[in-house]
mmCIF file with all atom_site columns, C-alpha atoms in Angstrom:
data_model
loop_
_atom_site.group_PDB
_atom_site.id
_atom_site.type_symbol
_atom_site.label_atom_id
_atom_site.label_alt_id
_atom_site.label_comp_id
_atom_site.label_asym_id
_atom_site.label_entity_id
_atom_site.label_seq_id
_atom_site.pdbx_PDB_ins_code
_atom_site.Cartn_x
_atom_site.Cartn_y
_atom_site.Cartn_z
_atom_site.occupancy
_atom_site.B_iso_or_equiv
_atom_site.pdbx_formal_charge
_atom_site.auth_seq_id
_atom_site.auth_comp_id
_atom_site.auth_asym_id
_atom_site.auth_atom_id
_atom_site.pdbx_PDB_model_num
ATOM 1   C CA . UNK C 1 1   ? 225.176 85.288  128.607 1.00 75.00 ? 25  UNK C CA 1
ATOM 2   C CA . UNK C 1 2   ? 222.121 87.060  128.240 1.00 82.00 ? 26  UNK C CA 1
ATOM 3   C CA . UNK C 1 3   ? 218.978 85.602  126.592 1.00 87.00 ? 27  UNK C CA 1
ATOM 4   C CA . UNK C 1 4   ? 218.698 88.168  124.279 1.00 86.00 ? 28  UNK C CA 1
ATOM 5   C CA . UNK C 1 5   ? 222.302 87.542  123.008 1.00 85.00 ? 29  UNK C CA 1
ATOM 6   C CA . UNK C 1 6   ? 222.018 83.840  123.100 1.00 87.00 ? 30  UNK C CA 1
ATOM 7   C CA . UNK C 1 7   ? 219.205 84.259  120.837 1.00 90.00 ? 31  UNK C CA 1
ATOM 8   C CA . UNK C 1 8   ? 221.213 86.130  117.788 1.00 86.00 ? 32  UNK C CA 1
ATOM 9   C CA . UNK C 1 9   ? 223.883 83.884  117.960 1.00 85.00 ? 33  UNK C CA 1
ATOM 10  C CA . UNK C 1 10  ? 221.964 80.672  118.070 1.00 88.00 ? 34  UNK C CA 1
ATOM 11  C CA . UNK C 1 11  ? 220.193 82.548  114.811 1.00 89.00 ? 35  UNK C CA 1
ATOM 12  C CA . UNK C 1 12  ? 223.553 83.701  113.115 1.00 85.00 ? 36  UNK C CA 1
ATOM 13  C CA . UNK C 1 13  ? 224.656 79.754  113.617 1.00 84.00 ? 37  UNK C CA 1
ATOM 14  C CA . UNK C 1 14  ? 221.410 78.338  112.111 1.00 88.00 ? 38  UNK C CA 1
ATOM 15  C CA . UNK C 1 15  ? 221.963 80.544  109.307 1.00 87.00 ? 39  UNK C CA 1
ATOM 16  C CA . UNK C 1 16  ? 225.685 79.526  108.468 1.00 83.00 ? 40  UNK C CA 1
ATOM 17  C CA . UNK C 1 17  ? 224.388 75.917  108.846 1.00 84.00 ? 41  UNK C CA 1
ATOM 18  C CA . UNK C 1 18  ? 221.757 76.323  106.417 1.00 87.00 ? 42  UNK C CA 1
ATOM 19  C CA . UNK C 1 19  ? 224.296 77.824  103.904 1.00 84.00 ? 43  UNK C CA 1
ATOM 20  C CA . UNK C 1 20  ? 227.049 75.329  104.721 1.00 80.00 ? 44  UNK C CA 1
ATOM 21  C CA . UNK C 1 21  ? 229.454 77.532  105.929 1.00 78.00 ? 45  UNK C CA 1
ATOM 22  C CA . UNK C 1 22  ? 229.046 75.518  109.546 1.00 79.00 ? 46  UNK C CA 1
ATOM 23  C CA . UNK C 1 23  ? 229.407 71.202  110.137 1.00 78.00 ? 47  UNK C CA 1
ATOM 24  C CA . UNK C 1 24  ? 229.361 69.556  113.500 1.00 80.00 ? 48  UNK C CA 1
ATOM 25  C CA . UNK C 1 25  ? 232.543 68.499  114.451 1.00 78.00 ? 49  UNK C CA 1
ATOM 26  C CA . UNK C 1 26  ? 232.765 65.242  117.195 1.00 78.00 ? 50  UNK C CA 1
ATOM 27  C CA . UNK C 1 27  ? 236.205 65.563  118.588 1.00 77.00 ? 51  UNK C CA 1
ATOM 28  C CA . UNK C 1 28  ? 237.697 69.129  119.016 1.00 75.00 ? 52  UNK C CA 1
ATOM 29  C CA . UNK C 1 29  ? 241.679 69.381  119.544 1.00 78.00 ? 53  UNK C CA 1
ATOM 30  C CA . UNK C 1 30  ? 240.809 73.168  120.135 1.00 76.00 ? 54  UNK C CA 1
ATOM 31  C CA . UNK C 1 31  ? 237.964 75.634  120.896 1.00 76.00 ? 55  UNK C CA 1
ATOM 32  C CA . UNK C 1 32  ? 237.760 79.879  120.715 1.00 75.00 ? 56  UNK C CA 1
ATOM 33  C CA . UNK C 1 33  ? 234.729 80.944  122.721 1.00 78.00 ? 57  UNK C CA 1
ATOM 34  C CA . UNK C 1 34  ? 232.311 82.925  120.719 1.00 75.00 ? 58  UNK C CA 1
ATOM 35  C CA . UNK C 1 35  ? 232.429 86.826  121.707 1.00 77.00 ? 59  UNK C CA 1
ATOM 36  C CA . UNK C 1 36  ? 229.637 88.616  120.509 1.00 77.00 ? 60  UNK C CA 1
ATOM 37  C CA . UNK C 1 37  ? 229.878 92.013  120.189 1.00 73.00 ? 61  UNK C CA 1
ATOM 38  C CA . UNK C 1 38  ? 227.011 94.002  119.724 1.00 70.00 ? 62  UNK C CA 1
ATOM 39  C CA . UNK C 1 39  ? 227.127 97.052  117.251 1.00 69.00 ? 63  UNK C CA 1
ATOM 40  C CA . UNK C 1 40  ? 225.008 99.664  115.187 1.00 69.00 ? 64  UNK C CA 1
ATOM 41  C CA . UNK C 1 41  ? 222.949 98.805  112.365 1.00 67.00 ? 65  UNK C CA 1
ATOM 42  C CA . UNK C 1 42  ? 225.922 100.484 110.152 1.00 60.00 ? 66  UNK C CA 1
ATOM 43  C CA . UNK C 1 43  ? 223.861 102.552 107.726 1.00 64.00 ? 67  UNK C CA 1
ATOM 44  C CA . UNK C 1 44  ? 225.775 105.608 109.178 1.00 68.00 ? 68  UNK C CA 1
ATOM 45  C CA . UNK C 1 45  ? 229.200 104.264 108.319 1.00 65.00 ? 69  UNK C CA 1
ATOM 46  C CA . UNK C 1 46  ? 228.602 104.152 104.516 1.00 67.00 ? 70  UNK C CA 1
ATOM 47  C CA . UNK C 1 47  ? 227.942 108.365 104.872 1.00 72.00 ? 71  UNK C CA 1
ATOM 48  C CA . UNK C 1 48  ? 231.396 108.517 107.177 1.00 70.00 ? 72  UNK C CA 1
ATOM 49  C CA . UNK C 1 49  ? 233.481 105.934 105.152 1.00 72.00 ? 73  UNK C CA 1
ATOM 50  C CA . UNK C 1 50  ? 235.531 108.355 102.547 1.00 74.00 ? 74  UNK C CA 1
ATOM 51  C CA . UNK C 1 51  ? 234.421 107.373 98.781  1.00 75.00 ? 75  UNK C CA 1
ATOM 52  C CA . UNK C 1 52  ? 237.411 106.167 96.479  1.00 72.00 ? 76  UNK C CA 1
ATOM 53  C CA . UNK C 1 53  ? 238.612 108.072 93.524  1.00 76.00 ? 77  UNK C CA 1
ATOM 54  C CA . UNK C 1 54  ? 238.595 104.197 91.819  1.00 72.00 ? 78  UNK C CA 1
ATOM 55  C CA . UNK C 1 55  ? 236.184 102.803 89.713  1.00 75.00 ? 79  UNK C CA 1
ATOM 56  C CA . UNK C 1 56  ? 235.416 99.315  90.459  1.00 73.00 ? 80  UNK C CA 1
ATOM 57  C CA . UNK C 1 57  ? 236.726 97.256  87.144  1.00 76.00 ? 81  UNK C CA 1
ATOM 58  C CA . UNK C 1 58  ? 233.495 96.174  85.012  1.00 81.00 ? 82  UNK C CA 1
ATOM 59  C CA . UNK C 1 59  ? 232.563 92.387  85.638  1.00 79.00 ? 83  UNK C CA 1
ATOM 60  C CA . UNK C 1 60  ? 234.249 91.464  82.384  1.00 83.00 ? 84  UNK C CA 1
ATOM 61  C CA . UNK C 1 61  ? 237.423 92.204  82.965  1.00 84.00 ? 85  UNK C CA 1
ATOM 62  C CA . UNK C 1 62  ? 237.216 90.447  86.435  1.00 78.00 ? 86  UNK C CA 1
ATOM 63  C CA . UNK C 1 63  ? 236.169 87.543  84.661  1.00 79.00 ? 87  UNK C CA 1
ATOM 64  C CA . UNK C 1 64  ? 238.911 87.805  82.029  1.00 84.00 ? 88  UNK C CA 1
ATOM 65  C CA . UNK C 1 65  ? 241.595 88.441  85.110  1.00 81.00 ? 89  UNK C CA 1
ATOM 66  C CA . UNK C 1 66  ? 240.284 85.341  87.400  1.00 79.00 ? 90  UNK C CA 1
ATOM 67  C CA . UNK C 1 67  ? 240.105 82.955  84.179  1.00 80.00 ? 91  UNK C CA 1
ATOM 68  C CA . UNK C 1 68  ? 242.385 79.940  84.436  1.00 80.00 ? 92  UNK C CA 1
ATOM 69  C CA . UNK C 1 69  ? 242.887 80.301  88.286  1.00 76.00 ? 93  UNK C CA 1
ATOM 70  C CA . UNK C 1 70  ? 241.282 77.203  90.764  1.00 72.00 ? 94  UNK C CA 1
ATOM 71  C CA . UNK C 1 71  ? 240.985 79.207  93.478  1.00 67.00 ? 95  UNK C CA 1
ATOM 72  C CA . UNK C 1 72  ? 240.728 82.726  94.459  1.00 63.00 ? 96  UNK C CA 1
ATOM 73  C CA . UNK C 1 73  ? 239.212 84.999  97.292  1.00 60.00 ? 97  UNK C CA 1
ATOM 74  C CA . UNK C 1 74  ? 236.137 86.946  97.401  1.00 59.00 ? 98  UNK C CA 1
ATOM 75  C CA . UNK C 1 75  ? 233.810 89.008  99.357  1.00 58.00 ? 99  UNK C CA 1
ATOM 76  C CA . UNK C 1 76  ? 230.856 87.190  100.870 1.00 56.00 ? 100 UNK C CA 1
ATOM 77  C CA . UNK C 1 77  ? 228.490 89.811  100.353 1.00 59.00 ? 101 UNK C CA 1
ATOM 78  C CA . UNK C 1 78  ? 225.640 87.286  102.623 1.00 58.00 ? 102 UNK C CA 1
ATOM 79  C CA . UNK C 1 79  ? 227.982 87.098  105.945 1.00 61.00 ? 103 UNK C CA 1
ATOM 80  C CA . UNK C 1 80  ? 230.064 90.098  105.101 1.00 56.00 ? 104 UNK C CA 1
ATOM 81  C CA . UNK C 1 81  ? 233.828 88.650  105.154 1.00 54.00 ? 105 UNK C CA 1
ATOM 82  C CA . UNK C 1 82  ? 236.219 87.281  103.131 1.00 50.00 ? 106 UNK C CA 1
ATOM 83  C CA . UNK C 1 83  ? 235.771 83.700  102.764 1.00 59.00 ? 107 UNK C CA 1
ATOM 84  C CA . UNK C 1 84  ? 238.490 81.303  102.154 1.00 64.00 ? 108 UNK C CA 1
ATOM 85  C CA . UNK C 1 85  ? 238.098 77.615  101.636 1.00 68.00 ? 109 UNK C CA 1
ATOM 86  C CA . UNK C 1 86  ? 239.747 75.429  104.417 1.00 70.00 ? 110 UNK C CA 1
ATOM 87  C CA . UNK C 1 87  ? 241.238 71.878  104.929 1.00 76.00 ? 111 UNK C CA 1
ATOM 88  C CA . UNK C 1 88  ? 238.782 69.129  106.551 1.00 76.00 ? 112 UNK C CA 1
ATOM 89  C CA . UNK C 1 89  ? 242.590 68.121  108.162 1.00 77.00 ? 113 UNK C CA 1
ATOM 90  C CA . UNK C 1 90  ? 242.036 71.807  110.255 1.00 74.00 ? 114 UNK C CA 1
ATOM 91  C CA . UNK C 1 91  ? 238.619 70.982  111.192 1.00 71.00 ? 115 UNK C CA 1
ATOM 92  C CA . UNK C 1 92  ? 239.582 69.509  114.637 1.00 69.00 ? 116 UNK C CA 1
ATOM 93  C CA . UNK C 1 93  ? 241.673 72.818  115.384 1.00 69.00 ? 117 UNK C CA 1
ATOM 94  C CA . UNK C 1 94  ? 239.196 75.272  113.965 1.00 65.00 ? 118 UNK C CA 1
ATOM 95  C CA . UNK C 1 95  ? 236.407 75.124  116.736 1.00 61.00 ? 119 UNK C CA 1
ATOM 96  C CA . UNK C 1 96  ? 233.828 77.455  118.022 1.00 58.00 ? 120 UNK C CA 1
ATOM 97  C CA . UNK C 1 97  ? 232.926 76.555  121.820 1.00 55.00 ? 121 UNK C CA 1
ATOM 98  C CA . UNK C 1 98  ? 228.703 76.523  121.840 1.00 53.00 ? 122 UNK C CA 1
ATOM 99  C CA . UNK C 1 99  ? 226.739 77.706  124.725 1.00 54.00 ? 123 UNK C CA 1
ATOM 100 C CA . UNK C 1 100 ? 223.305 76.093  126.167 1.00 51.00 ? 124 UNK C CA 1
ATOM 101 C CA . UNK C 1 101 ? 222.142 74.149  123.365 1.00 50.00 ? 125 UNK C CA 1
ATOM 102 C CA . UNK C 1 102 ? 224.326 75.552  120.063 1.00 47.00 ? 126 UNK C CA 1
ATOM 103 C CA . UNK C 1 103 ? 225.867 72.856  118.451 1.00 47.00 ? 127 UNK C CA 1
ATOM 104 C CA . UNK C 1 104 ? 229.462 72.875  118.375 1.00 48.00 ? 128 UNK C CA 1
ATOM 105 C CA . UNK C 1 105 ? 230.665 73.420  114.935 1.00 47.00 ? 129 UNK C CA 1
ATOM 106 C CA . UNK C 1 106 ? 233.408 74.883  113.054 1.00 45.00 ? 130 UNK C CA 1
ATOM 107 C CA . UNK C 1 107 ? 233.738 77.159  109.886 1.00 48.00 ? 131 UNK C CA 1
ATOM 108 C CA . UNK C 1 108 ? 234.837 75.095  106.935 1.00 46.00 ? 132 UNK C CA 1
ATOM 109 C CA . UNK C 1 109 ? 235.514 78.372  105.643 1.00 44.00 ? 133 UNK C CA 1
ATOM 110 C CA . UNK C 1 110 ? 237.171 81.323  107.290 1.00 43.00 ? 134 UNK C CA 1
ATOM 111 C CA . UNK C 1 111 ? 237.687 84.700  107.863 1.00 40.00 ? 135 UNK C CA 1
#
């Protein structure tokens, strides 16, 4: 891989780490090798996306809608994907394979 790309993911790890999205796991009953796929900054794509005719609902009534629920799904506006919470049981199964010196970790939480 080259050392430029090697670089940005051993960054993008640290980062999750530091947030908690990321903990080590020992033993690993599966792996998915980590593709990086390098792209454009993206400030085009907001100018090319088309622009609903929706409003977005005012924060109160999302509040008033999501009251009395445990759980629900949101946008992770930091890592930029829908985060949902997973089972330390799917840990073991959920692993990222690490290259040079990346720890191997998994996502407690999941895209």
């Amino acid at each position: 891989m080259r050392p430029n790309i090697l670089l940005k993911i051993k960054e993008e790890v640290k980062k999750q780490f530091d947030v908690g999205f990321l903990q080590v796991v020992k033993y690993s009953e599966w792996v998915a090798h980590i593709v990086p796929i390098p792209k454009k900054m993206g400030k085009d794509f907001n100018k090319a996306s088309p622009k609903d005719n929706f409003p977005l609902p005012h924060i109160d009534t999302l509040v008033d809608n999501t009251a009395g629920y445990s759980l629900f799904s949101f946008m992770d506006g930091f890592s930029g994907y829908n985060q949902i919470k997973m089972h330390p049981e799917g840990y073991a199964i959920w692993t990222k394979k690490r290259e040079s010196n990346v720890p191997k970790s998994h996502g407690n939480l999941v895209s």
